[in-house]
Short mmCIF file of C-alpha atoms in Angstrom, two decimals:
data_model
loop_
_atom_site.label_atom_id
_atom_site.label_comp_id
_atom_site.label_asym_id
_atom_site.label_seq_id
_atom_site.Cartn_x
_atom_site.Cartn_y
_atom_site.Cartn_z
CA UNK A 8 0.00 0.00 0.00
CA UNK A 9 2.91 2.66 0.96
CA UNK A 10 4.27 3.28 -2.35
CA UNK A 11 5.61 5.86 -4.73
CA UNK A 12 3.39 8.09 -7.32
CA UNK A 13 5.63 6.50 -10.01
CA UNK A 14 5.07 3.24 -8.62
CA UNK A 15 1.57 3.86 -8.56
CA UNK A 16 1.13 4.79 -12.40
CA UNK A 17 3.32 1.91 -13.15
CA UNK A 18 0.82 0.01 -11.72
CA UNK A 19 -2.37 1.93 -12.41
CA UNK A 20 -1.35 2.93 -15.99
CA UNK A 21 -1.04 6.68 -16.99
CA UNK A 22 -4.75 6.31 -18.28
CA UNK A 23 -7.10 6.85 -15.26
CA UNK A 24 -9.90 8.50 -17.36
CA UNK A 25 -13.08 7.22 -15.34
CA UNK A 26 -11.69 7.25 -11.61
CA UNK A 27 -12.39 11.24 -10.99
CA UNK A 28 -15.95 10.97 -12.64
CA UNK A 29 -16.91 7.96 -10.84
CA UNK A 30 -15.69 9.43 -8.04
CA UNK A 31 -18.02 12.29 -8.66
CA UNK A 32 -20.60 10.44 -9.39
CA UNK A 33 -20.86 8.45 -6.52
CA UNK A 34 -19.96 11.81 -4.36
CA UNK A 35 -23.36 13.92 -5.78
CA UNK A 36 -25.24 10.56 -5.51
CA UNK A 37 -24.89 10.34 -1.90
CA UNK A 38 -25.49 13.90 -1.31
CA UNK A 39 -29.24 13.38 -3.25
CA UNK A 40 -30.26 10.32 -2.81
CA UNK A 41 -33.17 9.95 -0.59
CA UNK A 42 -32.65 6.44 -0.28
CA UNK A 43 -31.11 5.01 2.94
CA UNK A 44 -30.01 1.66 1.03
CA UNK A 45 -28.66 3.76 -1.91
CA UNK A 46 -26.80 6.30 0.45
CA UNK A 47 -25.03 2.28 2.22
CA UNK A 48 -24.13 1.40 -0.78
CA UNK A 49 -22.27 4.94 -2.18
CA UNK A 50 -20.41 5.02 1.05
CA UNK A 51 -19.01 1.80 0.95
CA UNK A 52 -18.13 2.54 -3.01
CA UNK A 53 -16.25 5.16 -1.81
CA UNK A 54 -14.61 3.64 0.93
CA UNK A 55 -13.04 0.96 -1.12
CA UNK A 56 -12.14 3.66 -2.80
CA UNK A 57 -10.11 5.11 -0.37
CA UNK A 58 -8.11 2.29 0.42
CA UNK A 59 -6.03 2.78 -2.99
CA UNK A 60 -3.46 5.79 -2.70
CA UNK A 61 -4.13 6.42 -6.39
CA UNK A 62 -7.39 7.90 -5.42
CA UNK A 63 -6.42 10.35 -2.55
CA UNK A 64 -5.91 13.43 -4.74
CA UNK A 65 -9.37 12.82 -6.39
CA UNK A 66 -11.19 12.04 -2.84
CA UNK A 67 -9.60 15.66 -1.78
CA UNK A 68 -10.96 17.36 -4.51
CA UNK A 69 -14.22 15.83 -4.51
CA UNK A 70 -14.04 16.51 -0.64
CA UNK A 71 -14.89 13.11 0.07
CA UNK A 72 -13.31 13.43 3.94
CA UNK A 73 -16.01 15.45 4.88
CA UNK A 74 -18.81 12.91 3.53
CA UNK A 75 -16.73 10.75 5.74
CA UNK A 76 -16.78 12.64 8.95
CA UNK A 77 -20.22 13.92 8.19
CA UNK A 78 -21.25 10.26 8.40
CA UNK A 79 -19.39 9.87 11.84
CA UNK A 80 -22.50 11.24 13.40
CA UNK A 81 -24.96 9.84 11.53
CA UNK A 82 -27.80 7.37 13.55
CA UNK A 83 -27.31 4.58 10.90
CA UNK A 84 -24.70 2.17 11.64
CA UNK A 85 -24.06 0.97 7.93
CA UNK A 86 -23.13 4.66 7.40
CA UNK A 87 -21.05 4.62 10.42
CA UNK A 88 -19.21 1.48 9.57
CA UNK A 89 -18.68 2.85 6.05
CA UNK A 90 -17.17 6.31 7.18
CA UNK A 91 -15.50 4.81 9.55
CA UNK A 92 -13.59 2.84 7.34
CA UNK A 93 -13.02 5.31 4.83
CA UNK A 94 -11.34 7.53 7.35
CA UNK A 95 -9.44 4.48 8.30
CA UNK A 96 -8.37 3.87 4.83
CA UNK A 97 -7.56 7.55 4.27
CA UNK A 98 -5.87 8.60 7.90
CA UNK A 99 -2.36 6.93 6.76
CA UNK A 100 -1.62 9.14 4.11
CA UNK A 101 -0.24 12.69 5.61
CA UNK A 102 -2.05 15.33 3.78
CA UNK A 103 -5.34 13.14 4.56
CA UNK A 104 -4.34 12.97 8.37
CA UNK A 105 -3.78 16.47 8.55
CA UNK A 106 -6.67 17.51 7.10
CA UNK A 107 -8.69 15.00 9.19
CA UNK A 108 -7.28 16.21 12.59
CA UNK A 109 -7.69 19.98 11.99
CA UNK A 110 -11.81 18.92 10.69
CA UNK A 111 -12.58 17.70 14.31
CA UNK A 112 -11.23 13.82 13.28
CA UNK A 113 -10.78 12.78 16.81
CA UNK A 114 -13.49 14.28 18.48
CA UNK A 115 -15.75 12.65 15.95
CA UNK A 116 -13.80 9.44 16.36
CA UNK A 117 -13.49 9.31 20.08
CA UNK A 118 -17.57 9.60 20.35
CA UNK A 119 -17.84 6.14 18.73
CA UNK A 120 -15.23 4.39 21.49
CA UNK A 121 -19.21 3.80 23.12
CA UNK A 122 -20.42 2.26 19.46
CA UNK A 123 -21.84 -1.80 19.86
CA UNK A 124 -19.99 -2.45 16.87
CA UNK A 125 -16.99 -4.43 16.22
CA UNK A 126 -16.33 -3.16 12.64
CA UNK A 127 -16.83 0.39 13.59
CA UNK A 128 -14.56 0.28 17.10
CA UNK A 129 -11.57 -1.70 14.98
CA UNK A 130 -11.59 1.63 12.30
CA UNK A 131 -11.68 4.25 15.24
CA UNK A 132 -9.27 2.16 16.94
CA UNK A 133 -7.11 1.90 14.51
CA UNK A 134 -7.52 5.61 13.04
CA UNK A 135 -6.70 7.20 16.74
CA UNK A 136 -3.71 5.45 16.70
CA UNK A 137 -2.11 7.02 13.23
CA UNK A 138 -3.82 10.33 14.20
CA UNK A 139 -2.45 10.79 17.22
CA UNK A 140 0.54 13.09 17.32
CA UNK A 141 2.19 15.10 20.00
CA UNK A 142 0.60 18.16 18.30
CA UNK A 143 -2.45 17.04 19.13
CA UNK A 144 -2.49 14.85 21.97
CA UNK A 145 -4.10 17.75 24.28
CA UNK A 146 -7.42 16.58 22.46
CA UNK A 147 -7.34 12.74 24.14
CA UNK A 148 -7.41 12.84 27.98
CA UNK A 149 -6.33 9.64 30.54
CA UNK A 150 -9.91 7.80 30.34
CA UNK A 151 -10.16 7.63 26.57
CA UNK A 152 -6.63 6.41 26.33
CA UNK A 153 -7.70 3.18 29.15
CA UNK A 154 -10.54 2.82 27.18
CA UNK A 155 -8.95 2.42 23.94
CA UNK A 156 -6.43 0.31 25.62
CA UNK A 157 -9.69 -1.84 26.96
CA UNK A 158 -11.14 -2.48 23.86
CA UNK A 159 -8.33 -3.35 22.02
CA UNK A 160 -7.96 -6.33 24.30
CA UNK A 161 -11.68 -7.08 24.13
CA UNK A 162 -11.17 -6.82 20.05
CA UNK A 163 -8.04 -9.40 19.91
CA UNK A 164 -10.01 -11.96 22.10
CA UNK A 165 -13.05 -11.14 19.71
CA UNK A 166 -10.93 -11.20 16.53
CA UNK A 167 -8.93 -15.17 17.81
CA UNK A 168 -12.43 -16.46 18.50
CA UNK A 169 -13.28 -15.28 15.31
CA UNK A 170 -10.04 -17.64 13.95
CA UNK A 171 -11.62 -20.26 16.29
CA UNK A 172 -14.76 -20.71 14.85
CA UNK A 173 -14.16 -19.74 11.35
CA UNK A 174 -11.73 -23.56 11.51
CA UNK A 175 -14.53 -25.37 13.24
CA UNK A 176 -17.16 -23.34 10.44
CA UNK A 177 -14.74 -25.65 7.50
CA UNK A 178 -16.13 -29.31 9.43
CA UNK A 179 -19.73 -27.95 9.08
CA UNK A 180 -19.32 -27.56 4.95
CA UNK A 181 -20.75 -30.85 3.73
CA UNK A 182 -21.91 -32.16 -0.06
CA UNK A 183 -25.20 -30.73 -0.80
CA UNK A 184 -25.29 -27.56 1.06
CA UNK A 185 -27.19 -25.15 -1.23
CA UNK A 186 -28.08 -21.18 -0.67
CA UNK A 187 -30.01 -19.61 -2.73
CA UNK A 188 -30.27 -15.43 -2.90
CA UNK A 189 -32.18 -12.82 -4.92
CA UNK A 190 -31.23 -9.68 -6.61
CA UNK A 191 -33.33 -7.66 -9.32
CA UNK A 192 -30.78 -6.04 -11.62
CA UNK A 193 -31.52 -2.74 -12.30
CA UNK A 194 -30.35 -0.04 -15.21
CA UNK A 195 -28.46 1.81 -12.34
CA UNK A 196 -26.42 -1.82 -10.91
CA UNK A 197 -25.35 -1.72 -14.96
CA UNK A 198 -24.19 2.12 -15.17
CA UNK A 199 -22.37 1.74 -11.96
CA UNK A 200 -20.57 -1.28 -13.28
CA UNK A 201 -19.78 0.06 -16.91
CA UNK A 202 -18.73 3.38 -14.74
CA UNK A 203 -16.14 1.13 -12.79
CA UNK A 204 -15.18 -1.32 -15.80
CA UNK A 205 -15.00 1.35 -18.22
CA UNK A 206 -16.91 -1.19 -20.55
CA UNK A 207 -19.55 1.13 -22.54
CA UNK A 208 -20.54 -1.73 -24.77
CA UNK A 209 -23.35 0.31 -26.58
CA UNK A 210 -25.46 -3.36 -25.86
CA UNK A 211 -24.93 -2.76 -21.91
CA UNK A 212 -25.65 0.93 -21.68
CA UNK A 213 -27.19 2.18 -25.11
CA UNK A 214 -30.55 0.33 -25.83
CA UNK A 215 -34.07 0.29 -24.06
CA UNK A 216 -33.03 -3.32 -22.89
CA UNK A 217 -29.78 -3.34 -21.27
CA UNK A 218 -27.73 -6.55 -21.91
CA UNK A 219 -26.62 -7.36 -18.26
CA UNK A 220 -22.33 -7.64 -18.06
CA UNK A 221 -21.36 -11.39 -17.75
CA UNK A 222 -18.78 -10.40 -15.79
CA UNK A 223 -21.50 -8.71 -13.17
CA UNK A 224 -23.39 -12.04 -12.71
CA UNK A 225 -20.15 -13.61 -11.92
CA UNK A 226 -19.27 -11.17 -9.53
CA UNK A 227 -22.81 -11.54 -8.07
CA UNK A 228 -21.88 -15.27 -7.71
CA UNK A 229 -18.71 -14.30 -6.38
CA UNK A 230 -20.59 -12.71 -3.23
CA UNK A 231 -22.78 -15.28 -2.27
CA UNK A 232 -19.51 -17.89 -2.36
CA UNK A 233 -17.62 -15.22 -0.13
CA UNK A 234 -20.31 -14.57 2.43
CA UNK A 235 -23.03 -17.42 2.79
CA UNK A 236 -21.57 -20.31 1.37
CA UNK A 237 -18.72 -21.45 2.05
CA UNK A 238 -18.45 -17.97 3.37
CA UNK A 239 -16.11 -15.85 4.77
CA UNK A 240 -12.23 -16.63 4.19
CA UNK A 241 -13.24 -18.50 0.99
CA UNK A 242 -10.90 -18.25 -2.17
CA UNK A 243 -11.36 -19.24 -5.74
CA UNK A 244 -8.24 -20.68 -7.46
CA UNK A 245 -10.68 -22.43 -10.31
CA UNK A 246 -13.68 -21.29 -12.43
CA UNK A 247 -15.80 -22.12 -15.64
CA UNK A 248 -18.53 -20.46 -16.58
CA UNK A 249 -20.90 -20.43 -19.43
CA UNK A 250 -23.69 -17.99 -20.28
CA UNK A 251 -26.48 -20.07 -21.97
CA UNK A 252 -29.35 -17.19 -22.20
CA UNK A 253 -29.05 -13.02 -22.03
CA UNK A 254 -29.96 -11.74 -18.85
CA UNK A 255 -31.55 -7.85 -18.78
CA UNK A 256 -31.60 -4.93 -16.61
CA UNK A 257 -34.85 -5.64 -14.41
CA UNK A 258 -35.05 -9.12 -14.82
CA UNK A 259 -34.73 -10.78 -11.09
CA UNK A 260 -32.01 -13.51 -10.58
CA UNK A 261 -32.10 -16.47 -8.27
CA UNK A 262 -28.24 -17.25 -7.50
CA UNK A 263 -27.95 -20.55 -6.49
CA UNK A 264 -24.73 -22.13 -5.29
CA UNK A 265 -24.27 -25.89 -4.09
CA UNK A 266 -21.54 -27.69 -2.61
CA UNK A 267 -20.68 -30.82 -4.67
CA UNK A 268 -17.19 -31.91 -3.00
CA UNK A 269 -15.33 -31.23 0.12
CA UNK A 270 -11.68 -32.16 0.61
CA UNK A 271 -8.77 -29.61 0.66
CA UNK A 272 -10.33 -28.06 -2.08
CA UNK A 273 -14.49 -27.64 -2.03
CA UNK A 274 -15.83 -27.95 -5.22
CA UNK A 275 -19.27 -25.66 -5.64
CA UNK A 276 -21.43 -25.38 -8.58
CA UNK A 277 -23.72 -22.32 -9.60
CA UNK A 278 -26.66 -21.08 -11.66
CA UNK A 279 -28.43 -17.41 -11.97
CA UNK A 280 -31.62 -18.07 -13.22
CA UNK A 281 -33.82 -14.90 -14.54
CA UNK A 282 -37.51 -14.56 -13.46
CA UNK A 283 -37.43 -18.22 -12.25
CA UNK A 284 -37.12 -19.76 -15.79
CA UNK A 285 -34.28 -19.58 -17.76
CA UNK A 286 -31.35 -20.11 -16.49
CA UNK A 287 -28.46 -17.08 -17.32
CA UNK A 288 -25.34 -18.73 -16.18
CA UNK A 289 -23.42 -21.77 -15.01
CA UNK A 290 -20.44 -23.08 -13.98
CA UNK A 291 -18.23 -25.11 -10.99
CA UNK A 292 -15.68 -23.63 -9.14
CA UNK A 293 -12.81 -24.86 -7.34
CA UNK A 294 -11.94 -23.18 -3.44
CA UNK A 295 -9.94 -23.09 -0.70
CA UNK A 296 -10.68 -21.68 2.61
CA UNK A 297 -8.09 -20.00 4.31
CA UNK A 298 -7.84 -20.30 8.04
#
């Protein structure tokens, strides 16, 4: 992550038409949006974002940091836990921190030490800690230091039972587990992805019935594997897929993945079937899951 500029072209390319507007894009979104699921899903956009130093001079000018510590005090947790990783993500770069601690970062951060959530306590944790300089440390008395001190115990028990159960999780994977989950795709899942892909395929974005990416079914898939089944800590190291029917933007997909073989490698297979009838895409998938 702690790199050079030049190393980061090298590895970005000198081409990074796309990254500011998206940016943008996703920046006025959550500013207008009305919708509380909508404004979740921009602010974790944007804090994935932030966790590639390509992005920081964009996020400043967009003023992203202050969506960020706006969130701090929002009453949603999702927002929270978003914002809170953002600043997370950002607080290691210099410029960021600075900016960050003279906008009220630690004040804002220090009023979640009280939050019931793990995600959100690890970021604020871990952002204290890198903002915290001698300049500043008139701003954290005595009690908030303990209790930072307290809860980063509490976290690394949390985080090794975590470990714990995530090992004893692999015994409970057996041959014919199935989950099934449902998404409708709409026009605005396809902009976002041709915005992020930079594929503008005329037959994705240009027509009255947008062709849905291939590549955003799989990645649909690709969820479901990583969080319900086999979950969390899985990784692919195999994949075929075929796409035996065009699947369009409203059209609601079942994705259905089964286990077929458990060893050192689990073996899964998956369909997306479209409005319950034809079926989208297939394929089998070799895994691993890391401990």
């Amino acid at each position: 992550m702690f790199t050079s500029k030049v190393r980061l072209i090298k590895r970005t390319g000198k081409n990074t038409i796309g990254r500011y507007e998206f940016l943008k894009l996703l920046a006025t979104e959550f500013k207008t949006t009305k919708s509380k699921e909508a404004k979740e899903q921009v602010l974790a956009n944007l804090a994935n974002f932030a966790y590639d130093p390509i992005n920081y001079g964009y996020i400043r000018q967009l003023q992203i940091i202050d969506l960020f510590l706006y969130a701090l005090s929002e009453d949603n947790v999702k927002l929270v836990r978003f914002a809170s990783g953002g600043i997370c993500n950002l607080c290691v770069d210099p410029i960021n921190k600075l900016y960050i601690l003279r906008n009220q970062g630690i004040q804002l951060l220090t009023s979640l030490l009280s939050s019931q959530d793990e995600d959100v306590l690890l970021s604020v944790i871990t952002s204290l800690i890198f903002l915290i300089t001698p300049e500043y440390k008139d701003q954290i008395n005595s009690d908030t230091i303990d209790r930072i001190s307290e809860l980063s115990s509490d976290l690394q028990h949390n985080r090794a039972c975590d470990i714990t159960n995530s090992r004893n999780g692999m015994k409970n994977i057996k041959t014919a587990n199935e989950v099934s989950v449902f998404k409708t795709i709409t026009g605005d899942d396809i902009l976002n992805f041709a915005n992020l892909t930079g594929d503008y395929n005329p037959v994705h974005t240009g027509s009255a019935n947008n062709l849905v990416h291939g590549a955003l079914l799989n990645g649909l898939v690709s969820g479901v594997i990583g969080t319900k089944l086999p979950g969390p800590g899985t990784i692919l190291v195999q994949q075929n897929i075929t796409y035996p029917k065009p699947c369009y933007a409203g059209d609601k997909i079942e994705i259905k993945v089964q286990i077929v073989s458990v060893r050192k490698i689990i073996k899964c297979v998956y369909t997306c079937i479209a409005n319950g009838e034809k079926i989208v895409l297939k394929g089998d998938a070799k895994l691993i899951k890391n401990s």
